[in-house]
XYZ file of C-alpha atoms in Angstrom:
513
model
C 128.992 111.389 101.186
C 128.276 108.161 99.310
C 125.023 109.160 97.601
C 122.503 111.882 98.273
C 119.546 113.941 97.135
C 120.046 115.600 93.756
C 119.655 119.337 93.334
C 116.417 120.693 91.897
C 116.278 120.036 88.168
C 118.858 117.229 88.272
C 118.021 113.587 87.829
C 117.540 111.723 91.094
C 120.234 109.223 92.027
C 118.937 105.822 90.976
C 119.960 102.195 90.742
C 121.212 99.349 92.919
C 123.090 101.469 95.494
C 119.906 103.412 96.227
C 117.978 100.143 96.371
C 120.415 98.811 98.969
C 120.028 101.999 101.014
C 116.231 101.717 100.820
C 116.382 98.067 101.845
C 118.359 99.099 104.915
C 115.816 101.790 105.749
C 112.852 99.427 105.438
C 114.552 96.938 107.742
C 115.108 99.778 110.188
C 111.376 100.461 110.243
C 110.918 103.074 107.536
C 108.070 102.268 105.153
C 109.027 103.227 101.625
C 109.139 101.668 98.192
C 112.390 99.914 97.318
C 112.186 101.462 93.862
C 115.812 102.480 93.455
C 115.052 106.213 93.265
C 116.597 108.579 95.835
C 113.696 111.028 95.878
C 111.983 113.007 98.600
C 110.409 109.929 100.201
C 113.814 108.302 100.624
C 115.426 111.527 101.826
C 112.671 111.980 104.424
C 112.951 108.394 105.650
C 116.738 108.707 105.860
C 116.398 111.935 107.833
C 114.054 110.290 110.342
C 116.490 107.421 110.797
C 119.445 109.795 111.194
C 117.610 111.806 113.831
C 116.583 108.689 115.726
C 120.207 107.525 115.787
C 121.644 110.896 116.873
C 123.322 111.486 113.518
C 123.412 114.793 111.645
C 120.294 115.022 109.483
C 121.387 115.485 105.892
C 120.006 114.551 102.483
C 122.632 111.900 101.958
C 124.471 109.045 103.634
C 128.159 108.807 104.471
C 130.275 105.730 105.163
C 129.652 105.664 108.918
C 125.924 106.111 108.444
C 125.863 103.335 105.850
C 127.615 100.927 108.208
C 125.210 101.681 111.054
C 122.146 101.386 108.871
C 122.955 98.303 106.801
C 125.509 96.544 109.032
C 127.670 96.159 105.916
C 130.632 97.942 104.391
C 129.832 100.931 102.161
C 129.366 100.383 98.422
C 132.547 99.753 96.467
C 133.579 102.008 93.602
C 132.343 99.211 91.331
C 128.883 99.511 92.915
C 128.818 103.273 92.336
C 129.920 102.907 88.715
C 127.363 100.162 88.190
C 124.525 102.386 89.414
C 125.567 105.171 87.054
C 125.830 103.032 83.937
C 122.689 101.098 84.839
C 120.758 104.363 84.913
C 122.062 105.298 81.476
C 121.084 101.858 80.209
C 117.633 102.274 81.742
C 116.617 98.635 82.201
C 117.232 97.949 85.921
C 117.198 94.339 87.115
C 113.878 93.333 85.595
C 113.185 95.434 82.507
C 113.433 94.341 78.887
C 113.440 96.388 75.686
C 112.929 95.373 72.091
C 115.151 95.419 69.033
C 115.531 99.195 68.852
C 119.280 99.050 68.248
C 119.803 95.871 66.265
C 121.031 93.914 69.301
C 117.926 91.714 69.493
C 116.352 92.170 72.895
C 118.118 93.788 75.825
C 117.481 92.806 79.436
C 118.702 93.648 82.888
C 120.846 96.021 84.816
C 123.484 96.872 82.211
C 121.664 95.686 79.107
C 122.513 92.030 78.475
C 121.716 91.503 74.799
C 120.528 88.545 72.787
C 122.665 88.787 69.661
C 126.033 89.048 71.413
C 125.282 85.975 73.537
C 125.301 87.808 76.861
C 121.630 87.081 77.509
C 122.213 83.348 77.247
C 125.271 83.572 79.475
C 123.283 85.483 82.079
C 120.519 82.848 82.010
C 123.187 80.203 82.616
C 124.496 82.160 85.604
C 120.989 82.498 87.071
C 120.353 78.775 86.645
C 123.610 77.998 88.441
C 122.374 79.961 91.456
C 118.786 78.699 91.309
C 118.107 75.697 89.058
C 114.730 75.951 87.340
C 114.399 79.695 87.900
C 114.206 80.613 84.213
C 111.639 77.930 83.397
C 109.549 78.971 86.384
C 109.602 82.654 85.429
C 108.778 82.097 81.764
C 106.212 79.327 82.243
C 104.618 78.326 78.912
C 107.000 80.660 77.064
C 110.078 78.820 78.285
C 110.446 76.306 75.452
C 110.312 79.067 72.846
C 112.746 81.235 74.804
C 115.225 78.410 75.367
C 115.178 77.616 71.655
C 115.838 81.233 70.714
C 118.856 81.455 73.015
C 120.539 78.713 70.949
C 119.224 79.804 67.541
C 121.306 81.320 64.708
C 121.528 85.116 64.773
C 119.227 85.518 61.773
C 116.465 83.646 63.574
C 117.163 85.533 66.815
C 116.810 88.832 64.960
C 113.559 87.790 63.320
C 112.151 86.673 66.666
C 113.237 89.889 68.385
C 111.558 91.926 65.666
C 108.416 89.832 65.993
C 107.987 90.476 69.739
C 109.115 94.135 69.589
C 106.402 96.784 69.558
C 106.110 100.466 68.688
C 107.567 102.422 65.806
C 110.980 102.487 67.475
C 110.775 98.807 68.569
C 111.544 99.730 72.175
C 108.642 97.849 73.755
C 108.016 94.103 73.759
C 104.843 92.037 73.928
C 103.280 92.206 77.416
C 103.554 88.449 77.955
C 107.314 88.588 77.386
C 107.646 91.731 79.445
C 105.879 90.020 82.359
C 108.100 86.939 82.081
C 111.323 88.960 82.168
C 109.982 91.036 85.062
C 109.251 87.892 87.073
C 112.749 86.634 86.412
C 114.453 89.908 87.236
C 112.700 90.158 90.592
C 114.305 86.939 91.846
C 117.165 87.505 94.314
C 119.312 85.076 92.357
C 118.765 87.081 89.169
C 119.915 90.235 90.952
C 122.998 88.462 92.254
C 123.823 86.949 88.857
C 123.595 90.325 87.098
C 125.852 92.060 89.621
C 128.373 89.228 89.609
C 128.500 89.106 85.819
C 128.860 92.877 85.574
C 131.871 92.653 87.877
C 133.436 89.534 86.440
C 133.157 90.515 82.770
C 132.667 94.249 82.389
C 134.595 95.555 85.384
C 137.563 93.436 84.303
C 137.244 94.810 80.772
C 137.112 98.361 82.142
C 140.331 97.844 84.087
C 142.043 96.474 80.992
C 141.027 99.571 79.017
C 142.023 101.859 81.859
C 145.514 100.508 82.446
C 147.386 101.921 79.419
C 145.665 105.306 79.782
C 146.090 105.905 83.506
C 149.245 103.887 84.018
C 150.378 103.729 87.632
C 148.977 107.141 88.490
C 146.013 107.923 90.719
C 142.534 106.793 89.671
C 139.394 108.695 90.627
C 135.803 107.415 90.769
C 135.069 109.461 87.641
C 137.943 107.748 85.822
C 136.680 104.305 86.833
C 133.100 105.179 85.919
C 134.082 106.400 82.447
C 135.945 103.223 81.550
C 133.255 100.976 83.019
C 130.656 102.763 80.915
C 132.842 102.251 77.837
C 133.189 98.538 78.609
C 129.417 98.180 78.855
C 128.281 100.386 75.960
C 131.037 100.309 73.358
C 133.071 97.890 71.305
C 136.590 99.295 71.333
C 138.481 98.359 68.159
C 142.299 98.271 67.712
C 142.371 101.781 66.260
C 140.587 103.191 69.291
C 142.833 101.230 71.648
C 145.871 102.717 69.964
C 144.409 106.217 70.362
C 143.771 105.540 74.061
C 147.394 104.518 74.532
C 148.481 107.808 72.946
C 146.293 109.717 75.408
C 148.080 107.894 78.217
C 151.426 108.996 76.831
C 150.333 112.618 76.360
C 150.619 113.525 80.025
C 147.069 114.867 80.300
C 145.206 114.194 83.538
C 141.813 114.500 85.180
C 138.948 116.077 83.280
C 141.109 116.907 80.257
C 142.177 113.292 79.852
C 138.603 112.011 80.269
C 137.435 114.525 77.624
C 140.009 113.149 75.195
C 138.908 109.579 75.914
C 135.256 110.546 75.435
C 135.960 111.962 71.980
C 137.946 108.928 70.851
C 135.134 106.569 71.858
C 132.410 108.744 70.351
C 134.293 109.125 67.053
C 134.549 105.347 66.801
C 130.800 104.840 67.300
C 128.152 104.360 64.620
C 126.993 107.679 63.216
C 123.445 107.432 64.558
C 124.700 106.811 68.110
C 127.649 109.220 68.100
C 125.929 112.191 69.725
C 124.480 110.024 72.486
C 127.820 108.338 73.176
C 129.629 111.673 73.318
C 127.088 113.245 75.697
C 127.233 110.193 77.943
C 131.030 110.009 78.068
C 131.513 113.772 78.480
C 129.285 113.636 81.567
C 132.067 111.625 83.203
C 134.694 114.041 81.932
C 133.461 117.053 83.873
C 131.217 115.363 86.426
C 128.046 116.863 84.992
C 126.089 116.783 81.756
C 122.819 115.979 80.013
C 122.009 112.458 78.829
C 118.712 111.283 77.337
C 117.116 114.589 78.282
C 118.101 114.415 81.966
C 120.655 116.612 83.723
C 123.227 114.825 85.871
C 125.555 116.050 88.602
C 127.686 113.056 89.499
C 129.029 113.974 92.929
C 125.687 112.999 94.498
C 126.094 109.626 92.758
C 129.350 109.172 94.676
C 131.529 109.958 91.645
C 134.115 112.743 91.819
C 137.786 113.421 91.097
C 139.121 112.388 94.519
C 141.891 109.767 94.128
C 140.789 106.290 95.185
C 142.691 104.521 97.963
C 144.983 101.638 97.086
C 143.021 98.472 96.418
C 139.675 100.181 95.821
C 139.458 98.859 92.273
C 139.937 95.300 93.561
C 136.834 95.318 95.759
C 133.807 93.332 94.571
C 130.244 94.486 95.101
C 129.436 95.329 98.716
C 125.683 95.604 98.064
C 124.947 92.343 96.234
C 124.216 90.517 99.474
C 121.748 93.181 100.623
C 119.809 93.065 97.371
C 119.917 89.299 96.927
C 118.713 88.720 100.476
C 115.468 90.572 100.066
C 114.487 92.081 96.755
C 111.488 90.523 95.110
C 111.385 87.218 96.928
C 108.433 85.127 95.783
C 105.709 84.024 98.144
C 105.637 80.758 100.025
C 101.959 79.953 100.333
C 100.703 78.233 103.473
C 97.301 76.746 102.695
C 96.451 75.571 106.193
C 95.190 78.132 108.722
C 98.004 79.641 110.752
C 97.678 79.814 114.512
C 99.466 83.109 114.966
C 96.300 85.059 115.594
C 94.565 82.817 118.057
C 94.189 85.670 120.553
C 92.671 88.103 118.057
C 90.149 85.465 117.048
C 88.627 85.634 120.517
C 87.896 89.378 120.376
C 84.391 90.674 119.775
C 84.823 93.894 117.819
C 82.673 96.950 118.527
C 80.853 98.668 115.650
C 83.190 101.671 115.938
C 86.827 101.762 116.904
C 87.731 103.736 120.025
C 90.370 106.441 119.883
C 93.781 105.352 121.204
C 94.808 106.475 124.635
C 96.746 109.721 124.867
C 100.045 109.994 126.687
C 98.320 111.774 129.528
C 95.978 108.843 130.138
C 98.375 106.059 129.207
C 97.732 102.778 131.013
C 101.436 102.024 130.511
C 102.824 105.098 132.276
C 103.777 103.012 135.307
C 106.171 100.834 133.292
C 109.737 101.820 134.142
C 110.807 101.947 130.485
C 107.713 103.716 129.204
C 109.359 107.102 128.586
C 112.249 105.452 126.784
C 109.943 103.309 124.642
C 107.788 106.319 123.793
C 110.901 108.132 122.541
C 111.818 105.068 120.486
C 108.339 104.916 118.938
C 108.437 108.622 118.116
C 111.770 108.137 116.355
C 110.073 105.854 113.832
C 108.186 108.768 112.313
C 104.818 106.996 112.443
C 101.982 109.256 111.377
C 99.092 107.265 112.809
C 100.180 105.018 115.684
C 101.318 105.868 119.193
C 103.607 104.068 121.576
C 100.548 103.055 123.599
C 99.040 101.211 120.656
C 102.277 99.301 120.081
C 102.272 98.352 123.775
C 98.740 96.913 123.808
C 99.079 93.748 125.909
C 96.106 91.874 124.495
C 92.476 91.277 125.352
C 93.115 88.114 127.334
C 95.568 89.988 129.555
C 92.537 91.718 131.064
C 90.655 88.666 132.283
C 90.267 84.890 132.138
C 92.876 82.193 132.516
C 95.603 84.252 130.807
C 95.047 87.441 132.833
C 98.275 89.044 133.982
C 100.583 86.694 132.072
C 101.679 89.130 129.389
C 104.448 91.644 129.893
C 106.105 94.514 128.047
C 108.597 93.693 125.283
C 112.232 93.505 126.391
C 114.355 96.404 125.212
C 116.435 94.184 122.924
C 113.285 93.355 120.916
C 112.029 96.897 120.384
C 113.745 97.362 117.048
C 111.883 94.321 115.691
C 108.516 96.081 115.671
C 109.737 98.986 113.541
C 109.276 97.411 110.082
C 105.832 95.981 110.881
C 104.686 99.275 112.407
C 105.916 101.175 109.357
C 104.015 98.862 107.022
C 100.819 99.310 109.026
C 101.335 103.075 109.123
C 101.592 103.148 105.319
C 98.423 101.058 105.063
C 96.590 103.441 107.388
C 97.607 106.405 105.231
C 96.438 104.752 102.036
C 93.070 103.436 103.148
C 92.155 106.613 105.034
C 90.345 104.824 107.848
C 91.114 103.981 111.486
C 93.039 100.811 112.257
C 92.761 99.050 115.597
C 95.692 96.975 116.799
C 94.506 93.736 118.420
C 97.704 91.916 119.308
C 101.386 92.859 119.254
C 103.880 91.499 121.795
C 103.252 88.261 123.681
C 105.479 86.977 126.439
C 106.265 83.243 126.215
C 103.962 82.522 129.183
C 101.093 84.530 127.706
C 101.567 82.953 124.284
C 101.548 79.445 125.750
C 98.328 80.190 127.606
C 96.404 81.284 124.505
C 94.520 78.386 122.984
C 95.851 77.433 119.554
C 98.757 79.877 119.520
C 101.869 78.903 117.578
C 104.740 77.769 119.781
C 107.164 79.927 117.785
C 104.782 82.858 117.362
C 106.160 85.943 115.664
C 104.406 87.948 118.388
C 107.006 86.688 120.878
C 109.655 88.299 118.677
C 107.744 91.592 118.665
C 107.598 91.708 114.868
C 103.930 90.859 114.294
C 100.679 92.802 114.492
C 97.073 91.636 114.261
C 94.678 94.409 113.296
C 91.266 95.319 112.040
C 90.019 98.382 110.229
C 86.937 100.568 110.221
C 86.595 100.397 106.424
C 86.789 97.556 103.919
C 87.336 93.842 104.496
C 90.290 91.708 105.621
C 90.651 90.586 102.017
C 90.979 94.234 100.918
C 93.608 95.041 103.561
C 95.596 91.900 102.778
C 95.581 92.721 99.067
C 97.321 96.013 99.779
C 99.852 94.300 102.016
C 100.540 91.726 99.299
C 101.155 94.578 96.875
C 103.649 96.105 99.334
C 105.408 92.784 99.532
C 105.636 92.450 95.754
C 107.146 95.926 95.613
C 109.820 94.964 98.147
C 108.546 97.178 100.964
C 108.689 94.271 103.400
C 109.142 90.519 103.612
C 106.963 88.519 105.946
C 103.683 86.794 106.681
C 100.151 87.850 105.804
C 97.284 85.914 107.381
C 93.695 86.672 106.374
C 90.919 85.903 108.873
C 87.202 86.585 109.037
C 87.471 89.869 110.939
C 91.155 90.792 111.004
C 94.563 90.418 109.333
C 97.899 89.293 110.736
C 101.092 90.847 109.347
C 104.663 90.133 110.388
C 108.167 90.854 109.132
C 109.755 87.461 109.626
C 112.116 87.941 106.665
C 110.518 85.329 104.399
C 107.146 85.545 102.685
C 104.211 83.390 103.721
C 100.494 83.732 103.033
C 97.543 81.910 104.534
C 93.868 82.123 105.388
C 92.295 81.142 108.657
């Protein structure tokens, strides 16, 4: 197993590997928050996907399951170590903390700090991937921030103290918190943080590891311990000498990691020593308590099994997944979109009729109906049936476009899963009936509809136009926009007088019509 559900009382697996898994699940049609926490919602969604794909249902994912779900190679040992240390650091991609530890401010996945220059270096890396990103995220605060990055340490410290809040100086002013959050949500910021963690800190970890482990086997727990040291601790010459002696002692496994943990803790500042020791000893035995949370590391993918040759050389396998989708900003289309031309012609009744049951399905004569119904059931939708997803449109029933629509080809079925999952989540939250107005359109049917877009998302079977018994289109769209900000889906949201269009095109667009 790569990662899985923690036992009761243990801290949930969290971090970028879980985020990549959740991103894969949302693209497979499971509606859940890409929040980086492997909790019950993620375990349930994973179980539904496993069942639908004839895989054993378990509260975890193995290498084969990961490949099928994400279409990528499983996370590297670097990715697993990164998730562990990132959870200890507690800042994720987009969080910032104040000058609680004398390092100025600390931002990002593994705690890039102001006073040691890492924050400036990270900003440079982000700018290289997306010029103007930092200025855009910080807005009117940018000039001040840019000046601080180049300021002497005394001025940096004074500034960090000035924006830090609370008796422990852990929090920062809301305006700065918002700016860092906007920056950290950019795909390029995610990519830059992962790449820097690998280029700088993973290399440092391997340098520290070499004289201790020599040419012998290396386990994920070994790698994780030394990566955590590289991120959290400054190892001085005395400590390096002690590490070399451990390597010569002949100790192995948990005993050797325990010895390393004590050397690093003893070399830490007195006020941090207990925390450093608890953190490092968690890697020694594979379990422990850190910051008040209990950890069992095998569900994080970290155990004492020897790594295969070359495993330490692998870069991140999840960076592409996260950078391709997490937190992408909106592209606003101000002109009315023509996607929903068909729905605009529908006169809505004062109450929404109940969907057809399987027994009375108007689609039962379709040769693939039973197969499609099984596919729809595999999505775990709580509120929508296969018949609703097969609605062929109002103009299919009469007028110049009558009879031109058809059922979606089998190869397109998977496309509707993410959009259906988003709508199912919306239905659960608003607590009122939703009526689907338009889903799949054949090319001939789409061309017949006045004003329809020539490249309509409906022809790809990844768009739904709908209305709801309660609230207004503006209300429904606001919830969808919140989902999009949270990374639940990427796609288009069109707001019309009586209905809303939503699609999962892969890039964000918003418009009114």
